[in-house]
Amino acid sequence: MLSAFGRAFRTPDLRRKLLFTLGIITIFRLGAFIPSPGVNYQNVQQCLQNGQTAGGLYQLVNLFSGGALLQVSVFALGIMPYITASIIVQLLRVVIPRFQQLYEEGASGQSKLTQYTRYLTIALGLLNATTLVSLARSGQLLPGCALPIIPDESIITTILIIITLTAGTGLIMWMGELVTEKGVGNGMSLLIFTSIAAQFPTSLGAIWTSQGPGTFFIVLVVGLLTVALVVFVEQSQRRVPVQYAKRMIGRRTVGGTSTYIPIKVNMAGVIPVIFASSMLYLPGLISQFNQPKQGEQLQAWVEWINNNLTRGDHPIYMALYFALIVFFTYFYVAITFNPEEVSDNMKKYGGFIPGIRAGKPTADYLQYVLSRITLPGALYLGFVALIPLVALVLINANQNFPFGGTSILIMVGVGLETVKQIDAQLQQRHYEGLLR
């Protein structure tokens, strides 16, 4: 493995791509510590040291921004607006026929969808920036902290911060596309990987300081087992055999080859976890807007939400979280994988599954396989996502627990994909690859 990395750096073209990628990652991390204009950086740091941090969905956004959100830096919004825009455009293919037509047009249609994604990213960046500034001014971003994060609340300062945060989102999107085009590929994914990996040393150090070496080594063991489980499942797939009939084109005989359709156990990736986290944040947000005035009694449903749906260690919260992940896994897989479309494409090029007739029987068979392989994938996602919540109950390390849920799923997935990209480029140059 080390010799393969050495060969990668000795290859001029590949070395240039790797160094370019590392340079973009360095700029991305520097932007996470540059405060936005009008933000009192000393007050923010003091509030963070006192342990006042937001939870729920904003904790997830803070994870994707590498800790920049709660520091209100120029890259505070991170890559989250782009992720949201990409998911929305992908889901709109089911609702808007025009989007589906663009998707089927090939490279030209894909470039048009990418353009729509960019516009939507900027729009969502403006919306998220406005929300973030409102939370920072009202004190809800860092609850319990009396120090003002934005001392000057004039309209000019507010607009300047919103523009800066939105421009930071656009710059991150541009840097991710540069890495995809001129680097090793997977630009956006690599930036997310960097944001999550940057918080690991701090989280592990906090566990060592607050919980002691015993808990620290327990966390490491759990983390290694979790990584092994995630790697095993992410690489697992059901290979549906496909045979292509021989055809005569002119004087040549084409076809007659055997291949397979790889159906991954976890086809949905980390999207169901993000959806479930967002949905579970909504009840707490609704209850915040229904707090009683002075002298009034708290309503029963608001009290129930505050007691059961705002604490990650509550059994009802865990059960609902797990159920939502399973539901969104089936929902997202049903949208992204269309058995009828796959069956039609196979029939068009003379392909068939041995023992299954072409057309509707093939689509029914693929749906049968998909529905059964999605169940273990959904259960696996729910299990991995619950690891940090269980850690809160068992070892009281949830606030610093790095080996769980979204973080490990993204890091392992992006790491494997990046290694495959470098391996493919090494093999193109007749070297032995990274993967044995």
Short mmCIF file of C-alpha atoms in Angstrom, two decimals:
data_model
loop_
_atom_site.label_atom_id
_atom_site.label_comp_id
_atom_site.label_asym_id
_atom_site.label_seq_id
_atom_site.Cartn_x
_atom_site.Cartn_y
_atom_site.Cartn_z
CA MET A 1 0.00 0.00 0.00
CA LEU A 2 2.77 2.48 0.96
CA SER A 3 4.75 1.64 -2.17
CA ALA A 4 1.62 2.25 -4.26
CA PHE A 5 1.26 5.72 -2.72
CA GLY A 6 4.94 6.31 -3.44
CA ARG A 7 4.36 5.41 -7.11
CA ALA A 8 1.38 7.77 -7.19
CA PHE A 9 3.57 10.70 -6.08
CA ARG A 10 6.35 9.70 -8.49
CA THR A 11 3.93 9.91 -11.43
CA PRO A 12 4.02 13.60 -12.54
CA ASP A 13 0.39 13.86 -13.68
CA LEU A 14 -1.01 12.06 -10.65
CA ARG A 15 1.29 13.97 -8.28
CA ARG A 16 0.02 17.26 -9.71
CA LYS A 17 -3.59 16.17 -9.13
CA LEU A 18 -2.88 15.05 -5.55
CA LEU A 19 -1.03 18.27 -4.66
CA PHE A 20 -3.80 20.37 -6.24
CA THR A 21 -6.40 18.50 -4.16
CA LEU A 22 -4.38 19.00 -0.96
CA GLY A 23 -4.06 22.72 -1.74
CA ILE A 24 -7.83 23.13 -2.15
CA ILE A 25 -8.43 21.18 1.10
CA THR A 26 -5.99 23.51 2.91
CA ILE A 27 -7.83 26.61 1.68
CA PHE A 28 -11.14 25.03 2.66
CA ARG A 29 -9.95 24.40 6.22
CA LEU A 30 -8.46 27.90 6.56
CA GLY A 31 -11.83 29.41 5.65
CA ALA A 32 -13.46 27.57 8.56
CA PHE A 33 -11.49 29.77 11.02
CA ILE A 34 -11.86 33.19 9.33
CA PRO A 35 -14.70 35.00 11.14
CA SER A 36 -17.41 36.73 9.17
CA PRO A 37 -17.41 40.57 9.25
CA GLY A 38 -19.38 41.91 12.18
CA VAL A 39 -18.98 38.74 14.30
CA ASN A 40 -17.21 39.00 17.67
CA TYR A 41 -14.78 36.09 17.41
CA GLN A 42 -13.69 36.27 21.08
CA ASN A 43 -17.27 35.98 22.32
CA VAL A 44 -17.94 33.03 20.02
CA GLN A 45 -14.87 31.17 21.27
CA GLN A 46 -15.76 31.85 24.89
CA CYS A 47 -19.30 30.52 24.36
CA LEU A 48 -17.96 27.37 22.67
CA GLN A 49 -15.48 26.77 25.51
CA ASN A 50 -18.34 26.99 28.00
CA GLY A 51 -20.10 24.18 26.13
CA GLN A 52 -23.05 26.10 24.72
CA THR A 53 -23.76 24.47 21.36
CA ALA A 54 -26.88 23.96 19.29
CA GLY A 55 -28.31 20.53 18.70
CA GLY A 56 -30.54 18.76 16.23
CA LEU A 57 -30.27 19.68 12.59
CA TYR A 58 -27.78 22.48 13.25
CA GLN A 59 -25.43 19.98 14.86
CA LEU A 60 -25.58 18.00 11.60
CA VAL A 61 -24.85 21.14 9.56
CA ASN A 62 -21.97 21.93 11.94
CA LEU A 63 -20.61 18.43 11.27
CA PHE A 64 -20.64 19.00 7.50
CA SER A 65 -19.01 22.43 7.89
CA GLY A 66 -16.12 21.10 9.98
CA GLY A 67 -17.17 23.09 13.04
CA ALA A 68 -17.38 26.35 11.05
CA LEU A 69 -21.12 26.85 11.60
CA LEU A 70 -20.94 27.44 15.34
CA GLN A 71 -17.91 29.72 14.80
CA VAL A 72 -19.92 31.81 12.28
CA SER A 73 -16.94 31.85 9.90
CA VAL A 74 -17.02 32.76 6.20
CA PHE A 75 -17.51 29.02 5.42
CA ALA A 76 -20.11 28.57 8.17
CA LEU A 77 -22.75 27.05 5.87
CA GLY A 78 -20.26 24.53 4.52
CA ILE A 79 -21.37 22.13 1.79
CA MET A 80 -24.87 21.58 3.21
CA PRO A 81 -26.73 23.92 0.77
CA TYR A 82 -25.18 22.07 -2.18
CA ILE A 83 -26.13 18.68 -0.71
CA THR A 84 -29.70 19.85 -0.15
CA ALA A 85 -29.92 21.33 -3.66
CA SER A 86 -28.58 18.11 -5.22
CA ILE A 87 -31.13 16.00 -3.34
CA ILE A 88 -34.00 18.36 -4.32
CA VAL A 89 -33.03 18.29 -8.01
CA GLN A 90 -32.76 14.51 -7.89
CA LEU A 91 -36.18 14.16 -6.27
CA LEU A 92 -37.73 16.62 -8.73
CA ARG A 93 -36.97 14.18 -11.54
CA VAL A 94 -39.91 12.12 -10.26
CA VAL A 95 -42.26 15.13 -10.10
CA ILE A 96 -41.21 17.22 -13.13
CA PRO A 97 -41.03 15.31 -16.46
CA ARG A 98 -38.69 17.97 -17.91
CA PHE A 99 -36.03 17.10 -15.33
CA GLN A 100 -36.30 13.41 -16.20
CA GLN A 101 -35.92 14.26 -19.91
CA LEU A 102 -32.77 16.27 -19.18
CA TYR A 103 -31.39 13.38 -17.17
CA GLU A 104 -31.94 10.99 -20.08
CA GLU A 105 -30.33 13.33 -22.65
CA GLY A 106 -26.82 12.47 -21.53
CA ALA A 107 -23.97 14.94 -20.97
CA SER A 108 -25.84 18.04 -22.25
CA GLY A 109 -28.85 17.35 -20.06
CA GLN A 110 -26.66 16.59 -17.05
CA SER A 111 -24.86 19.93 -17.45
CA LYS A 112 -28.23 21.69 -17.45
CA LEU A 113 -29.26 19.89 -14.24
CA THR A 114 -25.91 20.85 -12.72
CA GLN A 115 -26.62 24.47 -13.60
CA TYR A 116 -30.02 24.28 -11.89
CA THR A 117 -28.29 22.76 -8.85
CA ARG A 118 -25.88 25.69 -8.68
CA TYR A 119 -28.68 28.26 -8.82
CA LEU A 120 -30.62 26.40 -6.15
CA THR A 121 -27.48 26.18 -3.99
CA ILE A 122 -27.09 29.97 -3.98
CA ALA A 123 -30.81 30.42 -3.18
CA LEU A 124 -30.59 27.96 -0.30
CA GLY A 125 -27.35 29.63 0.83
CA LEU A 126 -29.19 32.98 1.09
CA LEU A 127 -32.02 31.34 3.05
CA ASN A 128 -29.65 29.47 5.40
CA ALA A 129 -27.47 32.54 5.90
CA THR A 130 -30.50 34.64 6.87
CA THR A 131 -31.61 31.93 9.32
CA LEU A 132 -28.12 31.64 10.80
CA VAL A 133 -27.80 35.40 11.31
CA SER A 134 -31.26 35.51 12.95
CA LEU A 135 -30.31 32.67 15.31
CA ALA A 136 -26.99 34.33 16.17
CA ARG A 137 -28.64 37.70 16.89
CA SER A 138 -31.39 36.15 19.05
CA GLY A 139 -28.94 33.97 21.00
CA GLN A 140 -30.53 30.65 19.92
CA LEU A 141 -27.45 29.50 17.96
CA LEU A 142 -25.46 29.16 21.19
CA PRO A 143 -28.18 28.82 23.84
CA GLY A 144 -27.25 29.81 27.36
CA CYS A 145 -24.54 32.22 26.23
CA ALA A 146 -25.22 35.81 27.28
CA LEU A 147 -22.35 37.29 25.24
CA PRO A 148 -23.42 38.98 21.98
CA ILE A 149 -22.16 37.15 18.89
CA ILE A 150 -23.07 40.04 16.54
CA PRO A 151 -22.72 43.26 18.61
CA ASP A 152 -23.70 45.56 15.73
CA GLU A 153 -27.27 44.70 14.71
CA SER A 154 -27.61 47.37 12.03
CA ILE A 155 -29.16 46.44 8.69
CA ILE A 156 -25.90 47.10 6.79
CA THR A 157 -23.93 44.69 9.00
CA THR A 158 -26.65 42.06 8.74
CA ILE A 159 -26.74 42.26 4.93
CA LEU A 160 -22.93 42.15 4.79
CA ILE A 161 -22.83 38.95 6.89
CA ILE A 162 -25.56 37.30 4.78
CA ILE A 163 -23.72 38.16 1.53
CA THR A 164 -20.42 36.88 2.99
CA LEU A 165 -21.92 33.56 4.09
CA THR A 166 -23.65 33.06 0.73
CA ALA A 167 -20.42 33.90 -1.14
CA GLY A 168 -18.61 31.37 1.05
CA THR A 169 -21.08 28.70 -0.04
CA GLY A 170 -20.52 29.61 -3.70
CA LEU A 171 -16.75 29.48 -3.23
CA ILE A 172 -16.95 26.04 -1.60
CA MET A 173 -19.10 24.79 -4.49
CA TRP A 174 -16.55 26.13 -6.99
CA MET A 175 -13.61 24.55 -5.13
CA GLY A 176 -15.40 21.20 -5.03
CA GLU A 177 -15.96 21.32 -8.78
CA LEU A 178 -12.29 22.23 -9.31
CA VAL A 179 -11.21 19.14 -7.37
CA THR A 180 -13.58 17.01 -9.46
CA GLU A 181 -12.22 18.48 -12.71
CA LYS A 182 -8.50 18.95 -12.00
CA GLY A 183 -7.90 16.87 -8.87
CA VAL A 184 -8.46 13.22 -8.01
CA GLY A 185 -12.26 13.49 -8.40
CA ASN A 186 -15.20 13.41 -5.95
CA GLY A 187 -14.62 17.06 -5.06
CA MET A 188 -17.72 17.72 -2.95
CA SER A 189 -17.40 14.38 -1.19
CA LEU A 190 -13.74 15.05 -0.36
CA LEU A 191 -14.62 18.42 1.19
CA ILE A 192 -17.25 16.74 3.38
CA PHE A 193 -14.67 14.06 4.29
CA THR A 194 -12.22 16.81 5.30
CA SER A 195 -14.81 18.61 7.43
CA ILE A 196 -15.65 15.46 9.39
CA ALA A 197 -12.07 14.19 9.74
CA ALA A 198 -10.94 17.59 11.06
CA GLN A 199 -13.10 17.16 14.18
CA PHE A 200 -11.79 13.70 15.12
CA PRO A 201 -8.66 14.81 17.05
CA THR A 202 -10.64 17.36 19.07
CA SER A 203 -13.42 14.85 19.85
CA LEU A 204 -10.99 12.11 20.92
CA GLY A 205 -8.98 14.59 23.01
CA ALA A 206 -12.15 15.76 24.77
CA ILE A 207 -13.10 12.15 25.58
CA TRP A 208 -9.62 11.49 27.02
CA THR A 209 -9.81 14.66 29.15
CA SER A 210 -13.39 14.32 30.40
CA GLN A 211 -13.89 10.53 30.58
CA GLY A 212 -10.36 9.19 31.14
CA PRO A 213 -8.19 6.67 29.25
CA GLY A 214 -10.56 3.74 29.91
CA THR A 215 -13.48 5.30 28.06
CA PHE A 216 -11.06 6.58 25.40
CA PHE A 217 -9.88 3.07 24.50
CA ILE A 218 -13.46 1.74 24.60
CA VAL A 219 -14.41 4.42 22.07
CA LEU A 220 -11.45 3.44 19.86
CA VAL A 221 -12.44 -0.24 19.91
CA VAL A 222 -16.08 0.59 19.13
CA GLY A 223 -14.88 2.90 16.36
CA LEU A 224 -12.69 0.24 14.73
CA LEU A 225 -15.51 -2.33 14.88
CA THR A 226 -17.92 0.22 13.39
CA VAL A 227 -15.50 1.06 10.56
CA ALA A 228 -15.04 -2.66 9.81
CA LEU A 229 -18.83 -3.16 9.72
CA VAL A 230 -19.34 -0.14 7.46
CA VAL A 231 -16.58 -1.21 5.04
CA PHE A 232 -18.03 -4.73 4.86
CA VAL A 233 -21.58 -3.57 4.15
CA GLU A 234 -20.60 -0.73 1.79
CA GLN A 235 -18.66 -3.22 -0.35
CA SER A 236 -21.46 -5.82 -0.26
CA GLN A 237 -23.68 -6.20 -3.30
CA ARG A 238 -26.07 -8.63 -4.94
CA ARG A 239 -24.94 -9.40 -8.49
CA VAL A 240 -27.88 -10.19 -10.74
CA PRO A 241 -26.51 -12.09 -13.80
CA VAL A 242 -27.35 -10.69 -17.25
CA GLN A 243 -26.79 -12.45 -20.57
CA TYR A 244 -26.72 -10.58 -23.88
CA ALA A 245 -27.81 -12.45 -27.01
CA LYS A 246 -25.64 -12.52 -30.11
CA ARG A 247 -26.63 -10.13 -32.89
CA MET A 248 -25.43 -9.67 -36.47
CA ILE A 249 -24.50 -6.09 -37.37
CA GLY A 250 -23.29 -6.13 -40.96
CA ARG A 251 -20.81 -8.97 -41.11
CA ARG A 252 -19.86 -8.80 -37.48
CA THR A 253 -21.32 -10.74 -34.59
CA VAL A 254 -21.73 -8.66 -31.43
CA GLY A 255 -23.11 -9.54 -28.01
CA GLY A 256 -23.09 -12.95 -26.46
CA THR A 257 -21.38 -11.61 -23.34
CA SER A 258 -22.25 -12.22 -19.69
CA THR A 259 -22.29 -9.45 -17.11
CA TYR A 260 -24.24 -8.56 -13.97
CA ILE A 261 -26.26 -5.76 -12.39
CA PRO A 262 -24.65 -4.79 -9.05
CA ILE A 263 -27.34 -3.99 -6.47
CA LYS A 264 -25.65 -2.64 -3.34
CA VAL A 265 -26.93 -3.51 0.11
CA ASN A 266 -26.83 0.19 1.01
CA MET A 267 -27.98 1.91 -2.17
CA ALA A 268 -29.30 4.99 -0.36
CA GLY A 269 -25.98 5.98 1.22
CA VAL A 270 -26.25 8.51 4.03
CA ILE A 271 -29.33 10.33 2.65
CA PRO A 272 -31.91 8.53 4.90
CA VAL A 273 -29.94 9.54 8.01
CA ILE A 274 -29.96 13.19 6.90
CA PHE A 275 -33.70 13.07 6.14
CA ALA A 276 -34.50 11.42 9.48
CA SER A 277 -32.39 13.95 11.43
CA SER A 278 -34.14 16.82 9.65
CA MET A 279 -37.60 15.41 10.35
CA LEU A 280 -36.85 14.85 14.05
CA TYR A 281 -35.62 18.41 14.38
CA LEU A 282 -38.99 19.81 13.26
CA PRO A 283 -41.01 18.91 16.43
CA GLY A 284 -38.45 20.67 18.63
CA LEU A 285 -38.53 23.70 16.33
CA ILE A 286 -42.34 23.81 16.48
CA SER A 287 -42.29 23.58 20.28
CA GLN A 288 -39.87 26.52 20.45
CA PHE A 289 -42.43 28.70 18.67
CA ASN A 290 -45.17 27.60 21.11
CA GLN A 291 -43.47 28.38 24.41
CA PRO A 292 -45.91 29.93 26.93
CA LYS A 293 -45.78 33.57 27.86
CA GLN A 294 -45.02 34.63 31.40
CA GLY A 295 -47.82 33.44 33.72
CA GLU A 296 -49.29 30.95 31.22
CA GLN A 297 -49.14 27.17 31.58
CA LEU A 298 -47.15 25.00 29.19
CA GLN A 299 -49.41 23.09 26.80
CA ALA A 300 -49.48 19.30 27.20
CA TRP A 301 -48.31 18.47 23.65
CA VAL A 302 -45.43 20.95 23.88
CA GLU A 303 -44.35 19.42 27.18
CA TRP A 304 -44.51 15.91 25.65
CA ILE A 305 -42.31 16.99 22.73
CA ASN A 306 -39.81 18.64 25.08
CA ASN A 307 -39.61 15.50 27.22
CA ASN A 308 -39.51 12.84 24.48
CA LEU A 309 -38.41 14.24 21.12
CA THR A 310 -35.61 16.66 21.96
CA ARG A 311 -33.30 14.31 23.89
CA GLY A 312 -31.28 11.77 21.93
CA ASP A 313 -31.04 9.37 24.88
CA HIS A 314 -34.83 8.93 25.17
CA PRO A 315 -36.20 5.52 23.99
CA ILE A 316 -39.06 7.14 22.02
CA TYR A 317 -36.59 9.38 20.19
CA MET A 318 -34.35 6.39 19.34
CA ALA A 319 -37.27 4.24 18.15
CA LEU A 320 -38.69 7.03 15.98
CA TYR A 321 -35.23 7.82 14.60
CA PHE A 322 -34.70 4.17 13.65
CA ALA A 323 -38.16 3.88 12.06
CA LEU A 324 -37.69 7.06 10.00
CA ILE A 325 -34.32 5.84 8.71
CA VAL A 326 -35.89 2.54 7.56
CA PHE A 327 -38.76 4.40 5.89
CA PHE A 328 -36.53 6.93 4.07
CA THR A 329 -34.20 4.15 2.93
CA TYR A 330 -37.05 2.41 1.10
CA PHE A 331 -38.37 5.77 -0.15
CA TYR A 332 -35.03 6.95 -1.56
CA VAL A 333 -34.16 3.59 -3.15
CA ALA A 334 -37.58 3.48 -4.82
CA ILE A 335 -36.90 6.90 -6.36
CA THR A 336 -33.30 6.36 -7.49
CA PHE A 337 -33.57 2.78 -8.85
CA ASN A 338 -36.32 2.13 -11.40
CA PRO A 339 -36.63 -1.61 -12.22
CA GLU A 340 -38.87 -0.91 -15.22
CA GLU A 341 -36.30 1.47 -16.73
CA VAL A 342 -33.51 -1.07 -16.21
CA SER A 343 -35.65 -3.82 -17.73
CA ASP A 344 -36.48 -1.70 -20.79
CA ASN A 345 -32.81 -0.85 -21.36
CA MET A 346 -31.86 -4.53 -21.11
CA LYS A 347 -34.60 -5.49 -23.57
CA LYS A 348 -33.52 -2.77 -26.00
CA TYR A 349 -29.98 -4.16 -26.23
CA GLY A 350 -30.95 -7.84 -26.21
CA GLY A 351 -30.14 -8.55 -22.56
CA PHE A 352 -32.00 -10.89 -20.26
CA ILE A 353 -31.67 -12.50 -16.83
CA PRO A 354 -31.23 -16.29 -17.20
CA GLY A 355 -34.52 -18.02 -16.40
CA ILE A 356 -36.53 -14.76 -16.44
CA ARG A 357 -38.48 -13.52 -19.46
CA ALA A 358 -37.70 -10.03 -20.77
CA GLY A 359 -40.07 -7.14 -20.09
CA LYS A 360 -42.41 -7.05 -17.07
CA PRO A 361 -41.21 -10.36 -15.53
CA THR A 362 -37.67 -8.94 -15.44
CA ALA A 363 -38.90 -5.71 -13.79
CA ASP A 364 -40.87 -7.74 -11.22
CA TYR A 365 -37.83 -9.88 -10.46
CA LEU A 366 -35.59 -6.84 -10.00
CA GLN A 367 -38.20 -5.26 -7.71
CA TYR A 368 -38.35 -8.51 -5.72
CA VAL A 369 -34.56 -8.57 -5.28
CA LEU A 370 -34.43 -4.85 -4.49
CA SER A 371 -37.13 -4.95 -1.83
CA ARG A 372 -35.41 -7.78 0.03
CA ILE A 373 -31.88 -6.47 -0.16
CA THR A 374 -33.00 -3.01 0.98
CA LEU A 375 -34.24 -4.37 4.33
CA PRO A 376 -30.78 -5.36 5.71
CA GLY A 377 -29.42 -2.10 4.28
CA ALA A 378 -32.07 -0.08 6.13
CA LEU A 379 -31.49 -1.98 9.40
CA TYR A 380 -27.73 -1.47 9.04
CA LEU A 381 -28.19 2.29 8.53
CA GLY A 382 -30.43 2.52 11.58
CA PHE A 383 -27.96 0.54 13.69
CA VAL A 384 -24.98 2.69 12.70
CA ALA A 385 -26.94 5.91 13.22
CA LEU A 386 -27.95 4.84 16.75
CA ILE A 387 -24.36 4.20 17.85
CA PRO A 388 -23.71 7.78 19.10
CA LEU A 389 -27.09 7.87 20.85
CA VAL A 390 -26.38 4.59 22.63
CA ALA A 391 -22.93 5.95 23.53
CA LEU A 392 -24.64 8.82 25.34
CA VAL A 393 -26.51 6.36 27.56
CA LEU A 394 -23.67 3.88 28.18
CA ILE A 395 -20.51 6.01 28.43
CA ASN A 396 -21.87 9.56 28.39
CA ALA A 397 -19.70 10.49 25.39
CA ASN A 398 -22.27 11.47 22.78
CA GLN A 399 -21.23 15.11 22.60
CA ASN A 400 -17.68 14.06 21.65
CA PHE A 401 -18.32 10.63 20.13
CA PRO A 402 -16.83 10.71 16.60
CA PHE A 403 -17.42 7.11 15.46
CA GLY A 404 -21.08 7.03 14.65
CA GLY A 405 -23.88 7.67 12.28
CA THR A 406 -23.34 10.12 9.50
CA SER A 407 -19.63 10.73 10.04
CA ILE A 408 -18.41 7.14 9.63
CA LEU A 409 -20.77 6.40 6.74
CA ILE A 410 -19.49 9.39 4.79
CA MET A 411 -15.82 8.95 5.67
CA VAL A 412 -15.69 5.26 4.75
CA GLY A 413 -17.72 5.75 1.57
CA VAL A 414 -15.65 8.70 0.34
CA GLY A 415 -12.38 7.04 1.40
CA LEU A 416 -13.15 3.87 -0.55
CA GLU A 417 -14.25 5.81 -3.63
CA THR A 418 -11.14 8.03 -3.58
CA VAL A 419 -8.83 5.03 -3.25
CA LYS A 420 -10.59 3.41 -6.21
CA GLN A 421 -10.09 6.59 -8.27
CA ILE A 422 -6.35 6.68 -7.52
CA ASP A 423 -6.12 2.94 -8.12
CA ALA A 424 -7.76 3.28 -11.55
CA GLN A 425 -5.33 6.04 -12.55
CA LEU A 426 -2.35 3.96 -11.44
CA GLN A 427 -3.57 0.99 -13.44
CA GLN A 428 -3.98 3.20 -16.52
CA ARG A 429 -0.25 3.88 -16.30
CA HIS A 430 0.53 0.12 -16.04
CA TYR A 431 1.29 0.21 -12.33
CA GLU A 432 0.05 -2.21 -9.74
CA GLY A 433 -2.90 -0.52 -8.06
CA LEU A 434 -3.65 0.33 -4.43
CA LEU A 435 -6.25 -2.43 -4.14
CA ARG A 436 -5.04 -6.05 -4.11
#
